[in-house]
C-alpha atoms as an extended CHARMM CRD file, in Angstrom:
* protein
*
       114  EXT
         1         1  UNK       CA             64.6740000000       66.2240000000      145.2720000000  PROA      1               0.0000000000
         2         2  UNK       CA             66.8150000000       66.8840000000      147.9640000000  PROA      2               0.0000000000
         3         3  UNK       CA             69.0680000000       69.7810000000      148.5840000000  PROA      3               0.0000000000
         4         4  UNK       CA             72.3100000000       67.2890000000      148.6290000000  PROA      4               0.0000000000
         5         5  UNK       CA             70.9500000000       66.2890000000      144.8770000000  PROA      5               0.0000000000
         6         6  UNK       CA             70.7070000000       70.0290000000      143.7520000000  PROA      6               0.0000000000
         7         7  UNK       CA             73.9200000000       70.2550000000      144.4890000000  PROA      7               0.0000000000
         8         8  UNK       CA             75.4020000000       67.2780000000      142.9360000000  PROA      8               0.0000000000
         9         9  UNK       CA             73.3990000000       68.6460000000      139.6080000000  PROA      9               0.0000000000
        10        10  UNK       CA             74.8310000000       71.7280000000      139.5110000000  PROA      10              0.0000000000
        11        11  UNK       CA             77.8890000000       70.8610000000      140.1930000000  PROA      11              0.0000000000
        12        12  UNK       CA             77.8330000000       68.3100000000      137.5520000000  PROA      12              0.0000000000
        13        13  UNK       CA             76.8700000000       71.2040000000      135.2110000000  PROA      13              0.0000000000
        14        14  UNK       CA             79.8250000000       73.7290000000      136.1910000000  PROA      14              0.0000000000
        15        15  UNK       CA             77.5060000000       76.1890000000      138.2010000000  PROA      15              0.0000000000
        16        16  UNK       CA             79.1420000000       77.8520000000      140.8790000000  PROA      16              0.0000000000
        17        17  UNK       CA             76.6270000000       78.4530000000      143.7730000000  PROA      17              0.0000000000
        18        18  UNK       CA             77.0250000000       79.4820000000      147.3830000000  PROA      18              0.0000000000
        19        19  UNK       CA             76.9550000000       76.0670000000      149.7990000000  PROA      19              0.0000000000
        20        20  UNK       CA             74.4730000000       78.1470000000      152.2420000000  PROA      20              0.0000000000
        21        21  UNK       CA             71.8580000000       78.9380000000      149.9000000000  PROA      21              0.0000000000
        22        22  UNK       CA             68.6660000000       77.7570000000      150.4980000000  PROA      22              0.0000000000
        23        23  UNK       CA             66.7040000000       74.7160000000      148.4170000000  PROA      23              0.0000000000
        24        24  UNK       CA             64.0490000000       77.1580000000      146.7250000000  PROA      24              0.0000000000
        25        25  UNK       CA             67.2220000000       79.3600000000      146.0730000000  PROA      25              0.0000000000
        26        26  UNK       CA             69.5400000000       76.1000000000      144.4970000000  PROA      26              0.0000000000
        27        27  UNK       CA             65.7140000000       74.4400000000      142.4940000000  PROA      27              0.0000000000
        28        28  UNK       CA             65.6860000000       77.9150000000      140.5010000000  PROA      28              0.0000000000
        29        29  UNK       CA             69.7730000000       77.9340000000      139.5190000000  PROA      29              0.0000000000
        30        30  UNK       CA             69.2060000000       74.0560000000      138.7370000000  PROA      30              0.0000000000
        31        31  UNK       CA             65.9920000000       75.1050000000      136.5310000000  PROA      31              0.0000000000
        32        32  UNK       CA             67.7380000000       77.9730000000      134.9440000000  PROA      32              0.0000000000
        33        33  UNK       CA             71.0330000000       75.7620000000      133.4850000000  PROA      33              0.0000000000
        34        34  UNK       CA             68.8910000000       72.5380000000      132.7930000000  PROA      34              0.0000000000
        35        35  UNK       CA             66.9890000000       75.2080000000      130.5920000000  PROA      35              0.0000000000
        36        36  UNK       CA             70.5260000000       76.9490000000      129.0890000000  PROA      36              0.0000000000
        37        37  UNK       CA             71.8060000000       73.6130000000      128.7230000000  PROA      37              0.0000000000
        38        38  UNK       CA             69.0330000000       72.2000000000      126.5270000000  PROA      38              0.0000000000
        39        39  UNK       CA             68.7140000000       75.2090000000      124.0260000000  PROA      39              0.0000000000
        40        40  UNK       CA             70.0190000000       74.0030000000      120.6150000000  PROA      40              0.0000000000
        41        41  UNK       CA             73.6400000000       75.2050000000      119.7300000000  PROA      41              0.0000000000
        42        42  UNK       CA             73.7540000000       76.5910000000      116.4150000000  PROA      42              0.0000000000
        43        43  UNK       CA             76.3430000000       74.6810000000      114.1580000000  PROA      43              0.0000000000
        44        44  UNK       CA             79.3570000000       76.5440000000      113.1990000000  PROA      44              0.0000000000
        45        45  UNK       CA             80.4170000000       77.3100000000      109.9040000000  PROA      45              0.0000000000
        46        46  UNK       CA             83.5680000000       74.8020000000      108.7170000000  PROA      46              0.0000000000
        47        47  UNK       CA             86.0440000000       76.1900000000      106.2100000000  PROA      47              0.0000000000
        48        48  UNK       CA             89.3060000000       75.1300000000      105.0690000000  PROA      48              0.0000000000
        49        49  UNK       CA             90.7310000000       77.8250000000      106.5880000000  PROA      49              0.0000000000
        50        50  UNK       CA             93.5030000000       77.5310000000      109.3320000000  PROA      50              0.0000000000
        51        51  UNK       CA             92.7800000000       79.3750000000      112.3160000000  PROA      51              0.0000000000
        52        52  UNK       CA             95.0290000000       82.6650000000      112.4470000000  PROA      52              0.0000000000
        53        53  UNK       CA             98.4880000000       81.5150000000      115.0910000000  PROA      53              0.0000000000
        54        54  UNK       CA             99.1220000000       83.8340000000      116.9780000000  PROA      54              0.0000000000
        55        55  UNK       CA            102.4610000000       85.6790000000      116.3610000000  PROA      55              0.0000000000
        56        56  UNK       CA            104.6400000000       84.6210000000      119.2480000000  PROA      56              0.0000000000
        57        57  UNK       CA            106.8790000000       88.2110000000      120.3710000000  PROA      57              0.0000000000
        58        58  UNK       CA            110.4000000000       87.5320000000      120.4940000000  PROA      58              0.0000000000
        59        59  UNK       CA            111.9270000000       89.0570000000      123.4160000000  PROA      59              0.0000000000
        60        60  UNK       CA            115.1630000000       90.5910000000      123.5570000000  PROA      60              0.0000000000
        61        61  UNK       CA            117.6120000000       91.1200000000      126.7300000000  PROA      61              0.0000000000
        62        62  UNK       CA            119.7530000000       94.2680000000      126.9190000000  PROA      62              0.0000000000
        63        63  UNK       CA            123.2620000000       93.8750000000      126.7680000000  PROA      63              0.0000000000
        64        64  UNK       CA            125.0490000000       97.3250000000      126.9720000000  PROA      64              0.0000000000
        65        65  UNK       CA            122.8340000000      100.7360000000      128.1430000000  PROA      65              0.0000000000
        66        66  UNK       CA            121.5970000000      102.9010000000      125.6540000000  PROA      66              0.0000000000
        67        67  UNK       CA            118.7390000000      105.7700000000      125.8660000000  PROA      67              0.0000000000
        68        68  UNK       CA            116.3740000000      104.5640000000      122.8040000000  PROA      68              0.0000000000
        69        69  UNK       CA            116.0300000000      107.5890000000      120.7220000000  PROA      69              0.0000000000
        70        70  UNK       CA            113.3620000000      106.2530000000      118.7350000000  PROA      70              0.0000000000
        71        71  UNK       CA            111.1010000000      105.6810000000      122.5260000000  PROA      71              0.0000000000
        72        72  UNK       CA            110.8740000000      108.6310000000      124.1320000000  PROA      72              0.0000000000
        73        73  UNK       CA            114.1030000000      108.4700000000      124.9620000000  PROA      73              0.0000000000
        74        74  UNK       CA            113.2550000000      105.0290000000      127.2770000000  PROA      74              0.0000000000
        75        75  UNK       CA            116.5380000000      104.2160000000      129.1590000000  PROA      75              0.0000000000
        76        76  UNK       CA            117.7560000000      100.6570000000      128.7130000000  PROA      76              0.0000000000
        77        77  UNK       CA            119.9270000000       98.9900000000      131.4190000000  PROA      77              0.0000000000
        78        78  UNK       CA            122.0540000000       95.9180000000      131.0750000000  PROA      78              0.0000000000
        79        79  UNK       CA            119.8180000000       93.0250000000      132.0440000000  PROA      79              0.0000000000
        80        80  UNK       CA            116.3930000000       94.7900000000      131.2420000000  PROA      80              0.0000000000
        81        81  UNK       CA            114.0290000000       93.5810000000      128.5120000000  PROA      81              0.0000000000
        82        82  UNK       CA            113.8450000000       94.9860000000      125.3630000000  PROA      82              0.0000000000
        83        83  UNK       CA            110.9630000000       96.4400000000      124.4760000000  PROA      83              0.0000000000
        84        84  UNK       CA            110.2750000000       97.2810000000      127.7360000000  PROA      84              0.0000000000
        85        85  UNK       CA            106.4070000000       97.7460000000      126.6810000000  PROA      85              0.0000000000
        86        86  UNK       CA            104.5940000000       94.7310000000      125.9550000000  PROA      86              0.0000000000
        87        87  UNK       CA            102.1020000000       96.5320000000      123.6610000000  PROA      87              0.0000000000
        88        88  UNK       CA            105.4270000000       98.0210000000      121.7040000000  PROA      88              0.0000000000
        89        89  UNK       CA            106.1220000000       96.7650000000      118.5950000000  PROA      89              0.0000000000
        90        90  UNK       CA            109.4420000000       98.0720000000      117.6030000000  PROA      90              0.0000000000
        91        91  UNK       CA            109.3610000000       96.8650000000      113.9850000000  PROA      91              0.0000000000
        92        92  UNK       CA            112.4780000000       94.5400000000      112.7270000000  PROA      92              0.0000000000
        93        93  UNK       CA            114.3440000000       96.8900000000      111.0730000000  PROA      93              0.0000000000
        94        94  UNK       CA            114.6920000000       98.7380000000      114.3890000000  PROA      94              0.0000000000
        95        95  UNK       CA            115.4520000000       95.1330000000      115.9600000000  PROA      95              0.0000000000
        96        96  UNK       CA            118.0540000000       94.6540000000      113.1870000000  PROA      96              0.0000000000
        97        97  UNK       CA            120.0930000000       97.8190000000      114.0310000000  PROA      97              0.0000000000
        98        98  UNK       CA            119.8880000000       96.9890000000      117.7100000000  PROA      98              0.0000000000
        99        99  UNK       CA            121.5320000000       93.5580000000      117.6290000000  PROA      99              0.0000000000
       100       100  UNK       CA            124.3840000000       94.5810000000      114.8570000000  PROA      100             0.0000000000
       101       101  UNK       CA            127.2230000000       96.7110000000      115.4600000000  PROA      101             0.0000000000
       102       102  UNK       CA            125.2100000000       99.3240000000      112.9640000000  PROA      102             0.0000000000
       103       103  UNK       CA            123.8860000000      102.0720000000      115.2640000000  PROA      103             0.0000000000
       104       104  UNK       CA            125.1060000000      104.9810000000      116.8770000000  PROA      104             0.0000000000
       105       105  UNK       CA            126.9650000000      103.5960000000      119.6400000000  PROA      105             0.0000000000
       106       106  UNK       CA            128.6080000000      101.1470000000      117.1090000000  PROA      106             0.0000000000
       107       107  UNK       CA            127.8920000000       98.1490000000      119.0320000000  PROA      107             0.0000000000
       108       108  UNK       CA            125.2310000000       95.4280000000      119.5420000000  PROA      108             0.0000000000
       109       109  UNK       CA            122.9510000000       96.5910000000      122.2810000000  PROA      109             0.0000000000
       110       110  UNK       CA            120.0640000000       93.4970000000      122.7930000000  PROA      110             0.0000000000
       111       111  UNK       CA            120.5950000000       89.6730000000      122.2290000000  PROA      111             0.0000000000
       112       112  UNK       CA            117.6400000000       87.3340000000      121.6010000000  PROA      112             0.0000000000
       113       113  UNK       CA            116.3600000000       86.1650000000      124.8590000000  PROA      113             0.0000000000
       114       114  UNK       CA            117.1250000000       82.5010000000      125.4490000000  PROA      114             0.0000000000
């Protein structure tokens, strides 16, 4: 087989390999993913179970300051995202008081992000 053959093969098979490499070198990747590619697949279980959607995050956009006494004392500014945090999860009762007038500045402080 020629090297130009190899190559066609493994590229065929979605192996990355370097376009310099020798033909012994490209043979034994071709080999070794003719070999992975012929092992049997175990079958997967099927239930009647959806699969889990992911929960999409809502994000929020600031729309007066405010000093978040409830995170660290994070400083919000007009404009930013709220919560600043990706990995924060800021519950909805939180969210609630944020968007109403029912907080300790007495006005809404984030908006839904559109």
């Amino acid at each position: 087989m020629k090297v130009a053959e190899i190559k066609s093969k493994l590229t065929t098979l979605g192996v990355e390999f370097d376009d310099k490499a020798g033909k012994e070198q490209l043979a034994k990747l071709l080999k070794e993913h003719q070999e992975k590619a012929e092992q049997p697949v175990e079958p997967t279980e099927v239930t009647d179970e959806q699969p889990e959607e992911k929960e999409e995050l809502v994000k929020y956009v600031v729309i007066h300051d405010f000093k978040d006494l409830e995170d660290n004392d994070t400083v919000y500014i007009k404009g930013d995202i709220f919560p600043r945090r990706a990995d924060a999860n800021p519950g909805q009762e939180r969210i609630q008081k944020l968007l109403s007038k029912n907080n300790k500045i007495g006005k809404p402080l984030i908006k839904e992000q559109a």
